[in-house]
XYZ file of C-alpha atoms in Angstrom:
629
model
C 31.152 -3.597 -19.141
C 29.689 -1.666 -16.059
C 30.159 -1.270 -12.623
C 27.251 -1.533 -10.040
C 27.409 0.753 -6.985
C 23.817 0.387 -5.640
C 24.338 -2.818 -3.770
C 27.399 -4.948 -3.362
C 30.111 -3.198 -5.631
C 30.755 -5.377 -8.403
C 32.072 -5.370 -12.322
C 29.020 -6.468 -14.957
C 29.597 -7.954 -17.731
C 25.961 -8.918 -19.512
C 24.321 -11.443 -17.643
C 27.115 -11.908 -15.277
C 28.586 -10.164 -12.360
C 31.796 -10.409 -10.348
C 31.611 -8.986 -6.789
C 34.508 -7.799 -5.884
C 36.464 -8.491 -2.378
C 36.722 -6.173 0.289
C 40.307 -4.654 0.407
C 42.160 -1.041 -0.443
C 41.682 -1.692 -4.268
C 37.867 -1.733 -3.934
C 37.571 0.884 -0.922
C 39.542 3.414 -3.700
C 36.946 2.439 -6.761
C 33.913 3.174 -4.440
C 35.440 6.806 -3.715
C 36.134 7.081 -7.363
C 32.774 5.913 -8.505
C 30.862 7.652 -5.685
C 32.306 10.813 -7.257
C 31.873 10.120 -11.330
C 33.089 12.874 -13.244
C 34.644 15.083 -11.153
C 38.753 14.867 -9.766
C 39.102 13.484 -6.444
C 41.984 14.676 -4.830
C 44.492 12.388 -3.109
C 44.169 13.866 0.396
C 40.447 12.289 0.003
C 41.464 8.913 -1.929
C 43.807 8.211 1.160
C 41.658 8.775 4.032
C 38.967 6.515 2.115
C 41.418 3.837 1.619
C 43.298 3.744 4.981
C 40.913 6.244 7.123
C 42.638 8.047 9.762
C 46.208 5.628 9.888
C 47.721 6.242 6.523
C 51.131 4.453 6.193
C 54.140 7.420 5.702
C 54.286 6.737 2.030
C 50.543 6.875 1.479
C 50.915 8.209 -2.067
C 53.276 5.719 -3.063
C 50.725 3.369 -1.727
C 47.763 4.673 -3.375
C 49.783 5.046 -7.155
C 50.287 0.859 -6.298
C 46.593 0.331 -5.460
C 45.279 2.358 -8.964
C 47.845 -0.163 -10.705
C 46.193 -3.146 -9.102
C 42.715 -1.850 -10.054
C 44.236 -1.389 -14.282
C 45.077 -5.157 -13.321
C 41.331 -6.289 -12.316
C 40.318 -3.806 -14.905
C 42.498 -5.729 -17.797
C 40.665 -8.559 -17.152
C 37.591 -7.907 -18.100
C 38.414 -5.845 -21.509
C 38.320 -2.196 -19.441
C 40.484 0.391 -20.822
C 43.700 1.248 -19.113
C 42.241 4.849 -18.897
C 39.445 4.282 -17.222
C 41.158 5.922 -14.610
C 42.385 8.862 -15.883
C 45.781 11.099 -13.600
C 44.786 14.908 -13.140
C 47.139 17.436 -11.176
C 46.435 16.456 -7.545
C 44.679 13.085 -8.102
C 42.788 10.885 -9.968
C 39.306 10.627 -11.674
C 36.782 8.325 -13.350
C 34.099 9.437 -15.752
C 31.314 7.015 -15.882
C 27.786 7.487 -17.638
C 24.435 5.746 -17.683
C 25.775 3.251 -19.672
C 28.383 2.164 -17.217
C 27.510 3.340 -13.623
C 24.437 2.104 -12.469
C 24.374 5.237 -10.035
C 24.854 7.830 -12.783
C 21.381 6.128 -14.412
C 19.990 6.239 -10.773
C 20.136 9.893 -10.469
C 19.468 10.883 -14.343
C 16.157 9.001 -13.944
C 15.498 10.409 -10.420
C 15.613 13.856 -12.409
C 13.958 12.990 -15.659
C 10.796 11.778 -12.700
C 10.360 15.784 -12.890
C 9.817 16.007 -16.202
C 7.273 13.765 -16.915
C 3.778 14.502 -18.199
C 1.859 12.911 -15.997
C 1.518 10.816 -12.526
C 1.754 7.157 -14.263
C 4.930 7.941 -16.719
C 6.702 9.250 -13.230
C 5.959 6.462 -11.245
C 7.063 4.262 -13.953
C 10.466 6.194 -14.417
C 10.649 6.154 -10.614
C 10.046 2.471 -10.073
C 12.935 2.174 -12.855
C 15.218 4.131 -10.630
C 14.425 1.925 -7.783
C 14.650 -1.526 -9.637
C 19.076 -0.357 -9.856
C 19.297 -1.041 -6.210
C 20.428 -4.375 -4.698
C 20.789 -4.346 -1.626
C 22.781 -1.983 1.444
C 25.186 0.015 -0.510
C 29.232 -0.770 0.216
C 28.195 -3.968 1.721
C 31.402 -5.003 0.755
C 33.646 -2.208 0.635
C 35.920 -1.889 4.178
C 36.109 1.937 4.001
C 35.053 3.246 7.499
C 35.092 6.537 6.194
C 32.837 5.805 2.821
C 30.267 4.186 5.168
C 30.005 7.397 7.699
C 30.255 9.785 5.097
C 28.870 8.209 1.915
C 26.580 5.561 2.455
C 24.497 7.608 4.537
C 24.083 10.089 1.454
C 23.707 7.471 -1.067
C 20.857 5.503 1.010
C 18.941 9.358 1.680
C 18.425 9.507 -2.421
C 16.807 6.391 -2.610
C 14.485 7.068 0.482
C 13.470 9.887 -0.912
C 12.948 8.477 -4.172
C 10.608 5.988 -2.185
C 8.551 7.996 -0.554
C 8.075 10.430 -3.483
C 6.841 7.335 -5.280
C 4.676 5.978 -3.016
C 3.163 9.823 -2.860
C 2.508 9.622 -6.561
C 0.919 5.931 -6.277
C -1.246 7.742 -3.063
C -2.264 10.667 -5.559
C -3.276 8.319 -7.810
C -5.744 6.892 -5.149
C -3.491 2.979 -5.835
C -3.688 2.804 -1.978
C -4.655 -0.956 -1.955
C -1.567 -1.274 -4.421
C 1.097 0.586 -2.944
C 0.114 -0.695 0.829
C 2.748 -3.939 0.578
C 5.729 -1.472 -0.228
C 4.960 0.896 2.309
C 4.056 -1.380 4.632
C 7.353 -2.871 4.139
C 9.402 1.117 4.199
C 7.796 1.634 7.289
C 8.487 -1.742 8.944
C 12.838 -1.086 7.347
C 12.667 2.835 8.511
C 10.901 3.071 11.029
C 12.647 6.914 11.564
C 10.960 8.029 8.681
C 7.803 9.460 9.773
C 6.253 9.701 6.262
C 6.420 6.153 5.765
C 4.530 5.750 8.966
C 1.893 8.513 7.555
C 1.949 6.807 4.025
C 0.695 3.654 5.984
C -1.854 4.716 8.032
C -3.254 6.507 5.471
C -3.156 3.662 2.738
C -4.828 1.028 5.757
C -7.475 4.252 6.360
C -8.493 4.175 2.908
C -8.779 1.201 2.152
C -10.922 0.038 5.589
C -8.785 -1.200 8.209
C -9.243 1.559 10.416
C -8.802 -0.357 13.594
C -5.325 -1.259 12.172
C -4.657 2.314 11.188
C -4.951 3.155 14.452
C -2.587 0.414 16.113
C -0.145 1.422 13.795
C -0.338 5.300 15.047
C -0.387 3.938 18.638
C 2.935 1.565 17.997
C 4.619 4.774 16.435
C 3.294 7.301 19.372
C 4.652 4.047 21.358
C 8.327 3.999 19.943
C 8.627 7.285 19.629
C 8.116 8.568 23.623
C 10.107 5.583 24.596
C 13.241 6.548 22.092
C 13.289 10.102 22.223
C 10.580 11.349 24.526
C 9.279 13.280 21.809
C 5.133 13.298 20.099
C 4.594 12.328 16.676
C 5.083 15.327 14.455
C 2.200 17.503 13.690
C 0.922 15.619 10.047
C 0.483 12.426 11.803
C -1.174 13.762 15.100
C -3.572 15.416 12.195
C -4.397 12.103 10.842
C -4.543 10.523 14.023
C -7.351 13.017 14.908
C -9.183 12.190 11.513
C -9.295 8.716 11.473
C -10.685 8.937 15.502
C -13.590 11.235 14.334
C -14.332 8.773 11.393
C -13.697 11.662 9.086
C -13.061 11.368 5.364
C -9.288 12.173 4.556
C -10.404 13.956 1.469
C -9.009 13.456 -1.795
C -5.595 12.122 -2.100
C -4.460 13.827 -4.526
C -4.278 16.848 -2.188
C -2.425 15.318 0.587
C 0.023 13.502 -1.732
C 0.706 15.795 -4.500
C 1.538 18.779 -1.050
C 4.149 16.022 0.167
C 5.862 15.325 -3.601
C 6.046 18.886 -4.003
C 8.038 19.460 -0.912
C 9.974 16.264 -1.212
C 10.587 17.808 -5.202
C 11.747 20.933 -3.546
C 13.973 19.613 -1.403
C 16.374 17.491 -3.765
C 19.940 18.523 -4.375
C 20.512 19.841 -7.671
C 23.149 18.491 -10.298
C 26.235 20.650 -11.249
C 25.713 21.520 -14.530
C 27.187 19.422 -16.858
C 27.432 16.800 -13.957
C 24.880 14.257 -14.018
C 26.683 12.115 -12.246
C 28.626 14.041 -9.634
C 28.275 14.261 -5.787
C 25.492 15.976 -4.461
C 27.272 17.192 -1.638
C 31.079 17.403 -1.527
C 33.788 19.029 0.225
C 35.262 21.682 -1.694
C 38.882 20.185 -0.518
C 38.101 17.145 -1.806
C 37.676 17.557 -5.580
C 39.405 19.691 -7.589
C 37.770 22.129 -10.954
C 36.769 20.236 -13.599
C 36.061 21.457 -16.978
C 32.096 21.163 -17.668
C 31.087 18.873 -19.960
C 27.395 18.492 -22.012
C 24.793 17.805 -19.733
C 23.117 14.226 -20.806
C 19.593 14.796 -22.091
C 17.198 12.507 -19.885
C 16.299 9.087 -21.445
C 12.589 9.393 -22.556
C 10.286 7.075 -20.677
C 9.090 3.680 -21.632
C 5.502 3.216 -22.561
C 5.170 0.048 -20.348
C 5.989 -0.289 -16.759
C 9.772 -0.498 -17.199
C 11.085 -1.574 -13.578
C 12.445 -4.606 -13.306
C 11.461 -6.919 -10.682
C 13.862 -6.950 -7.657
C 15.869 -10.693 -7.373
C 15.400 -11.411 -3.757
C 17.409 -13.143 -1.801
C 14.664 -14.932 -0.326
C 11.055 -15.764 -0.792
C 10.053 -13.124 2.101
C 11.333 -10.393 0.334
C 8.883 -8.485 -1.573
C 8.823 -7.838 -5.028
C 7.457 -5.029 -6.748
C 3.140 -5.610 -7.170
C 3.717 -6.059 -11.263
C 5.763 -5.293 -13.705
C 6.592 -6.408 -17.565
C 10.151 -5.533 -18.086
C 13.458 -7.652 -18.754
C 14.028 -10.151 -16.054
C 17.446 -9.948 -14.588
C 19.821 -12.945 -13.064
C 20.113 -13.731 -9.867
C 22.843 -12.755 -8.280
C 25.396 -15.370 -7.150
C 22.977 -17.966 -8.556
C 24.281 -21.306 -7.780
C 23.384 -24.872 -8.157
C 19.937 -26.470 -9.191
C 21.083 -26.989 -12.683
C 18.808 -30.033 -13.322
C 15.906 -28.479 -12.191
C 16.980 -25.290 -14.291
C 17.454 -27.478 -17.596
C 13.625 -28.988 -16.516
C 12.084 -25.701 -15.830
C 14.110 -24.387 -19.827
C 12.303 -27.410 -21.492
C 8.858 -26.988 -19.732
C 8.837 -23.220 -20.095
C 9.908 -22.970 -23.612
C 8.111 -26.275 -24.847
C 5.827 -25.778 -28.156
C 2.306 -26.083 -28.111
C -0.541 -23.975 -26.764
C -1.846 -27.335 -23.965
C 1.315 -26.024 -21.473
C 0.281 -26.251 -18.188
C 1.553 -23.695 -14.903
C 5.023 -24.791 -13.496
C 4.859 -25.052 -9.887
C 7.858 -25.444 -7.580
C 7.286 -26.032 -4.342
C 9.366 -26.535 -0.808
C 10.526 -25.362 2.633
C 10.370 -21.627 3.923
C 14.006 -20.360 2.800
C 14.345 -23.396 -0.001
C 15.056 -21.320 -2.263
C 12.159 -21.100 -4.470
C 11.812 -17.541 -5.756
C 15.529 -17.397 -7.170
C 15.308 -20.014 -8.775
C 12.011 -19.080 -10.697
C 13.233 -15.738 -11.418
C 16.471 -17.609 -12.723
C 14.595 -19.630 -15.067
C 12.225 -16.633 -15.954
C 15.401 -14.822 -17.015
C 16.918 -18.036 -18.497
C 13.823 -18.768 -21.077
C 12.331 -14.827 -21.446
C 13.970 -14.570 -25.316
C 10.749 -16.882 -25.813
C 8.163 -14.940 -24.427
C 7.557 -11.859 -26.832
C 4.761 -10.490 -24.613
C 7.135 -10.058 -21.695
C 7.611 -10.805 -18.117
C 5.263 -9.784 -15.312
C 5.971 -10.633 -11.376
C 2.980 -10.625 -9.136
C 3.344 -10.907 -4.936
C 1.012 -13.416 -4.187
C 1.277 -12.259 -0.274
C 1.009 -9.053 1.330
C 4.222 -7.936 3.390
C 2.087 -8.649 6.618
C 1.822 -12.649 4.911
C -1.728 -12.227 4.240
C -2.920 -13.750 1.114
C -3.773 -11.279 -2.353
C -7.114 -11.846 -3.623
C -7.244 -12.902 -7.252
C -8.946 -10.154 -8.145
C -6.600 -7.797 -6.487
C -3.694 -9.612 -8.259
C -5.788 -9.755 -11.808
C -5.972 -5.624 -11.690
C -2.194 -5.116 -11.017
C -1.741 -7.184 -14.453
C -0.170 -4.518 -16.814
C -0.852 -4.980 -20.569
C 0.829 -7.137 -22.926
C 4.081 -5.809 -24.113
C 3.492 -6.797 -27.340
C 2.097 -9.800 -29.415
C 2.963 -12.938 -28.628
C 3.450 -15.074 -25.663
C 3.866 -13.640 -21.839
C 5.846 -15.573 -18.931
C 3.650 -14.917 -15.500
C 5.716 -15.327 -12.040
C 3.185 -16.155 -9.243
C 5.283 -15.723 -6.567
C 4.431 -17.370 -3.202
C 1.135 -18.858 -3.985
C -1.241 -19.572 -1.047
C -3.614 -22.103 -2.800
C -4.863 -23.055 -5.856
C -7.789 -21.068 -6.199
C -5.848 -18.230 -5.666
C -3.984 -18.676 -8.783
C -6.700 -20.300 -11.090
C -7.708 -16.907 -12.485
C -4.720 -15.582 -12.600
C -3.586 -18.536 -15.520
C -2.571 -17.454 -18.931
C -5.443 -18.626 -21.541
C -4.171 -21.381 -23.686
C -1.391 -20.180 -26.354
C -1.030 -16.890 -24.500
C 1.048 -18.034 -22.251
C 2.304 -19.570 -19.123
C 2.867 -19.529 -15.953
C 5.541 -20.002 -13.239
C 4.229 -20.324 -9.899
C 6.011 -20.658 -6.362
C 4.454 -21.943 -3.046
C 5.157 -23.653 0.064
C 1.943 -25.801 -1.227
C 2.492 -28.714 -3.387
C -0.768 -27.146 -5.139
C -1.528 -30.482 -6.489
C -5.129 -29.559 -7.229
C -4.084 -27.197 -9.525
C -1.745 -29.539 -11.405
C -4.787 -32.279 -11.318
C -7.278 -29.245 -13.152
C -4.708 -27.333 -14.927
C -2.007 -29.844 -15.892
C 1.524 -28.797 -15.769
C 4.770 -29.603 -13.670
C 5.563 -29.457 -9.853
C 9.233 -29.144 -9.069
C 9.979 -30.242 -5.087
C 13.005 -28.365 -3.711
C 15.299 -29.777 -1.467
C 18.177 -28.463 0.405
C 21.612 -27.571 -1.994
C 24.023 -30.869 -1.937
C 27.101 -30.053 -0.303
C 28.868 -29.450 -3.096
C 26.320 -26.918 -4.499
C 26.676 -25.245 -0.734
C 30.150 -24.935 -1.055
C 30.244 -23.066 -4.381
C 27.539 -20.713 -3.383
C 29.820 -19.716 -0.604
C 32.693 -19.400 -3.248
C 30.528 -17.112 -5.720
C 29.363 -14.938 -2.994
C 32.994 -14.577 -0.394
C 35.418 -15.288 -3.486
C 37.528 -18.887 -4.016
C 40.492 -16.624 -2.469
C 38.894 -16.337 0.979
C 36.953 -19.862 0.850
C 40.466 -21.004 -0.171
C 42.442 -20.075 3.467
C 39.676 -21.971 5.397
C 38.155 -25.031 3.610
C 36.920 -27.047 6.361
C 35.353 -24.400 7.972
C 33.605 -23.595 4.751
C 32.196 -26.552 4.338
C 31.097 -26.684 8.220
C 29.451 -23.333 7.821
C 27.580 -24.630 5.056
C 26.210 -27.885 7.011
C 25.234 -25.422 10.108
C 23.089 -23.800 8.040
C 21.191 -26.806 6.533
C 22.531 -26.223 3.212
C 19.406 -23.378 3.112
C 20.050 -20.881 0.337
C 18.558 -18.296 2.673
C 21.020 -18.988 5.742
C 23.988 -19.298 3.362
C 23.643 -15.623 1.999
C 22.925 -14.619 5.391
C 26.473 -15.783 6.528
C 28.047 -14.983 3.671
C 26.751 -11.379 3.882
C 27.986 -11.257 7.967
C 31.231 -12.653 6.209
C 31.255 -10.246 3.686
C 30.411 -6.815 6.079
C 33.477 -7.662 8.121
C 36.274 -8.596 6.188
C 38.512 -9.237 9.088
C 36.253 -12.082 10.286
C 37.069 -15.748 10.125
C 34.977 -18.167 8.496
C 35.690 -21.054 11.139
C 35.395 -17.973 14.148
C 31.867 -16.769 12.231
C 30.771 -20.609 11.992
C 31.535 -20.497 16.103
C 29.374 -17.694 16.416
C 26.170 -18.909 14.683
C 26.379 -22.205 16.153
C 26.258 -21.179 19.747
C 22.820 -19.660 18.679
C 21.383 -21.448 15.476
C 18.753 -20.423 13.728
C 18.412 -17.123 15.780
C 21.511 -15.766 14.958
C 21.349 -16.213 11.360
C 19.870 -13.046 10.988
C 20.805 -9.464 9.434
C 20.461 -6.317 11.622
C 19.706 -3.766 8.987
C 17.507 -6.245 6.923
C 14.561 -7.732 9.081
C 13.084 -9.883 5.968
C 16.812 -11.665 5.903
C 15.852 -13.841 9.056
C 15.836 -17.573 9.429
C 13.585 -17.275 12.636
C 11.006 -14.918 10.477
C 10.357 -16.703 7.504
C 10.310 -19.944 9.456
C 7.290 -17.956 12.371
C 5.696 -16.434 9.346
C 5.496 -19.753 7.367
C 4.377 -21.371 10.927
C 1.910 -18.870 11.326
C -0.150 -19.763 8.326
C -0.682 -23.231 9.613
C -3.725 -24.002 11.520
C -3.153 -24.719 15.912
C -3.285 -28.159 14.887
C -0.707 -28.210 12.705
C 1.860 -25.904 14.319
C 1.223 -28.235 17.518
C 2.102 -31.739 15.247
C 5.123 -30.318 13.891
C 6.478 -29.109 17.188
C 5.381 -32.508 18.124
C 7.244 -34.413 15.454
C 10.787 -31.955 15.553
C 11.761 -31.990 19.012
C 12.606 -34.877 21.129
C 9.132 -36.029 21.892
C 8.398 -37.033 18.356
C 10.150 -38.487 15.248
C 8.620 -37.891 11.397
C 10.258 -41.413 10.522
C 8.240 -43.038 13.133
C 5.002 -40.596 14.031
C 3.467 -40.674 17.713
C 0.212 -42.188 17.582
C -1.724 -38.852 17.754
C -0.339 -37.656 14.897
C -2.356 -38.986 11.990
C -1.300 -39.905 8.507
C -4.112 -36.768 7.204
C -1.829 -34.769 9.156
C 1.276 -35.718 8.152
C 0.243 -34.990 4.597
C -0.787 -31.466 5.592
C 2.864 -30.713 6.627
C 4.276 -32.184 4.178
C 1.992 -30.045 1.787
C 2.805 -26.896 3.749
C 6.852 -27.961 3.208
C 7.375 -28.880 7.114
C 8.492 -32.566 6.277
C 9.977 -34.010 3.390
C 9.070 -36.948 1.308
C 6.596 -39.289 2.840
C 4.626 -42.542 1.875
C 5.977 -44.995 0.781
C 9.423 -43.741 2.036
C 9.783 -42.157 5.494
C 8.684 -38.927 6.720
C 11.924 -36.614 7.539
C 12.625 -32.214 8.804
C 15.385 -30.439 7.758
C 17.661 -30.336 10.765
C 17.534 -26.589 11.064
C 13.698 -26.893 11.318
C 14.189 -29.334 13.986
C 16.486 -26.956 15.917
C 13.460 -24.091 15.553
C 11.194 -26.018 16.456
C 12.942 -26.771 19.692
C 13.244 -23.435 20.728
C 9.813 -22.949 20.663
C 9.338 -25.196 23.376
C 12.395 -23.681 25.439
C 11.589 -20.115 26.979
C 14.653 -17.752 25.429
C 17.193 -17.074 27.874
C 17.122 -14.061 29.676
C 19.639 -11.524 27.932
C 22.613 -10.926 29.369
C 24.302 -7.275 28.341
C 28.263 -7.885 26.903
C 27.538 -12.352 26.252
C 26.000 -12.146 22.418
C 28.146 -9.316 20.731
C 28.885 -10.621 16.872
C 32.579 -11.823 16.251
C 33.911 -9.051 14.253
């Protein structure tokens, strides 16, 4: 058993997870957790569990909420002692083994020790695979997320951009450009992301976009904080205007790691896993204990790929390394058994898998799912490859061929392909008969591929409503899906029964545990699909990965569909300017479903999209659109 911090806290077990529910229980294991090793005192255990309105027999309270937690603990064979009583509170000691956080920081630190540039960035990357998502997403602690979070979430930026240094010193700039791109784009008050960016686009010749993206920063900047970039980037800015070489990288890069280095909290000794900054009133002495030797590091890239939620997430550019399961992965369990037989079938004449359907379908989980399902066949590992850049542009196969790390060993190797533009983007990239195969997603049907290549193409459709319904259950709990049913279920058929706007709502849900299923459903519905959306996580939009998958089609595409979803058109029974050729492009690019010789039909929530891009968006009105909750 271990407990995950970095991401929705939750109890793993193996393959499987159990997120736990926001309530006092949970707020008091992320305080615990949050401060491995070391003896939290009560004072601190109470404001994290009630903030500043502690009922008047608050310690009474708390001795009944470490009782419920040995309860939750019991059931999943967790020793009564995990949580040990010390004079003046309690404490947890947790190590790599069993606190993904603990492993977080140990390989953080064992990054310094390496040999060389491409054993750190591997040990990094490892680091960063542990994280899943905004940390305490579903703890209700007020005082965890102003004190903690913040702390927590500085670690792994800095972990970030010490990696994307080292993949700059390396002169990978053509590599590394889709996860800075992407840093830049999530933290956008992080000036060396910016930097990172304009430098990778300056080296690798897209000046003219270098300098956009220094004007857009000088832009937000002024208009924020009436303040000038800082001195590095006006440097830069002044470079790539003259046309000037930047000089190596190595010397710009390695300058930055070294202060970044330089500027990371150290460890109590004998504390790998303790606090980097604590009140002194807040923990009490605790005797020091051996410090844990850093785990040395893998000889192949060991990072895992990162299970998005949804196909516009990026993953990392490659990496061979156990594939892990989805989380909350629900449903599709005949196209799972398929993709099993196909992917583990005998005989070197296997063809690519290709599964195909609508932006937000749910493609990518269920590949990595199956990946992880079938990898115990595949002695030669797993790789991932991004098939599109974070800005949607398409990889070149050549590009994608040299971010193919070695085999891991003899034997077979499972290749993800994710998001696939066409088929001659992925012919290349195809495993050689008997070496291996490959698994790739698209919005494309890619049927020339299949009629060259052979293989399988699996169609995704929407989730059933029951399959809706128990997504919702894994992901809020059966207690909370239990007080409102009916709204449940009319959540689910607001969003389409899309994978990707069901873990939106049930991460709004899950955020604000006070919230109402039926008063959430309200919400979204007065504003659907704009409002299915996530602040803090631009990638988890509805609206975006519909506009970016829109934006790939040609004028004459984009116009049909509009055509066909609002009220001037019907798929079922096509205007006459709408051809059949056309029609068969859409369906291709996953706009419509099915086709000759049934009817055409869109998704309902595509239909609604599509509508508001031929209404003009109200003006905004300040105090009318606040989120229930």
């Amino acid at each position: 058993m271990r407990f995950q911090l970095l991401g929705l806290l939750s109890i793993a077990d193996g393959e499987h997870a159990a997120v736990l529910q926001p309530s006092k229980p949970t707020s008091l294991l992320a305080a615990l957790l949050i401060h491995s090793g070391a003896a939290v005192s009560t004072e601190y255990l109470v404001r994290a569990v009630w903030d500043t309105e502690p009922p008047a027999t608050a310690r009474a309270a708390l001795q009944s909420c470490v009782l419920r937690l040995r309860r939750i603990f019991a059931k999943y064979g967790i020793a009564n002692d995990a949580i040990e009583a010390v004079p003046g509170g309690y404490r947890m000691r947790m190590d790599r083994e069993t606190l993904d956080l603990v492993r977080f920081r140990e390989l953080v630190r064992s990054a310094d020790l390496a040999g060389d540039a491409e054993t750190e960035s591997h040990v990094l990357r490892e680091a960063l695979a542990l994280w899943h998502g905004p940390v305490l997403a579903n703890v209700a602690s007020h005082m965890l997320h102003r004190d903690e979070a913040p702390r927590l979430t500085e670690e792994r930026l800095r972990a970030l951009e010490r990696l994307c240094d080292i993949e700059l010193a390396r002169g990978r700039c053509r590599e590394v450009l889709s996860e800075v791109w992407d840093a830049a784009r999530r933290h956008p008050e992080r000036e060396r992301f910016s930097e990172q960016l304009i430098e990778a686009l300056y080296r690798t010749g897209r000046q003219t976009e270098a300098l956009a993206e220094i004007r857009a920063v000088k832009e937000r900047l002024k208009e924020e904080f009436g303040i000038d970039p800082g001195a590095p980037l006006q440097r830069l800015e002044l470079t790539i205007l003259r046309g000037e070489d930047l000089g190596a990288p190595q010397a710009r890069a390695i300058a930055a790691i070294e202060a970044a280095t330089a500027s990371l909290p150290a460890l109590p000794s004998g504390e790998a896993g303790a606090p980097h900054s604590t009140s002194p009133d807040d923990l009490l002495p605790v005797p020091a204990v051996a410090p844990v030797p850093p785990s040395p590091p893998p000889a192949q890239a060991p990072a895992a790929p990162t299970v998005p939620a949804v196909p516009a997430v990026p993953a990392a550019p490659s990496a061979i390394a156990p594939v892990a399961p989805v989380p909350c992965f629900t449903g599709r369990s005949t196209q799972l058994a398929a993709l099993q037989s196909a992917l583990t079938a005998d005989g070197p004449a296997a063809g690519p898998v290709v599964i195909s359907g609508a932006p937000g379908i749910g493609k990518t989980a269920l590949a990595l799912q199956a990946a992880h399902l079938a990898q115990e066949a595949f002695p030669g590992g797993c790789c991932t490859l991004r098939m599109t850049r974070a800005d949607g542009s398409p990889v070149d196969a050549s590009e994608a061929r040299a971010q193919l790390p070695p085999l891991n060993g003899p034997g077979r190797r499972l290749l993800v392909l994710d998001d696939a533009v066409s088929a001659e983007q992925i012919r290349p990239l195809l495993p050689a008969p008997g070496e291996g195969v490959a698994v790739v997603t698209s919005r494309r049907g890619l049927a020339g591929l299949i009629a060259t290549h052979g293989g399988v193409v699996h169609r995704l459709d929407t989730l059933d409503p029951e399959e809706s319904h128990h997504l919702l259950i894994s992901t809020l709990g059966a207690e909370r899906v239990a007080a409102e049913p009916q709204a449940a279920r009319e959540l689910a058929r607001m969003c389409g029964h899309f994978p990707l706007s069901l873990r939106i709502a049930a991460a709004r849900l899950l955020t604000r545990p006070g919230l109402g299923i039926g008063d959430c459903a309200g919400w979204l519905a007065a504003d659907l699909p704009a409002r299915l959306s996530l602040a803090d996580e631009p990638l988890m939009s509805v609206p975006g990965v519909f506009g970016a998958a829109l934006r790939r089609l040609s004028p004459e595409l984009r116009e049909a569909f509009v055509l066909l979803a609002t009220e001037r058109g019907n798929a079922r029974a096509a205007p006459p300017d709408v051809s059949d050729e056309v029609l068969e492009r859409l369906a291709d690019a996953g706009f419509v479903e099915e086709g000759p010789p049934r009817p055409y039909r869109i998704h309902e929530l595509l239909k609604i999209y599509a509508r508001q891009l031929e209404t003009p968006p109200p003006r905004l009105r300040i105090g009318t659109t606040a989120a229930p909750g």
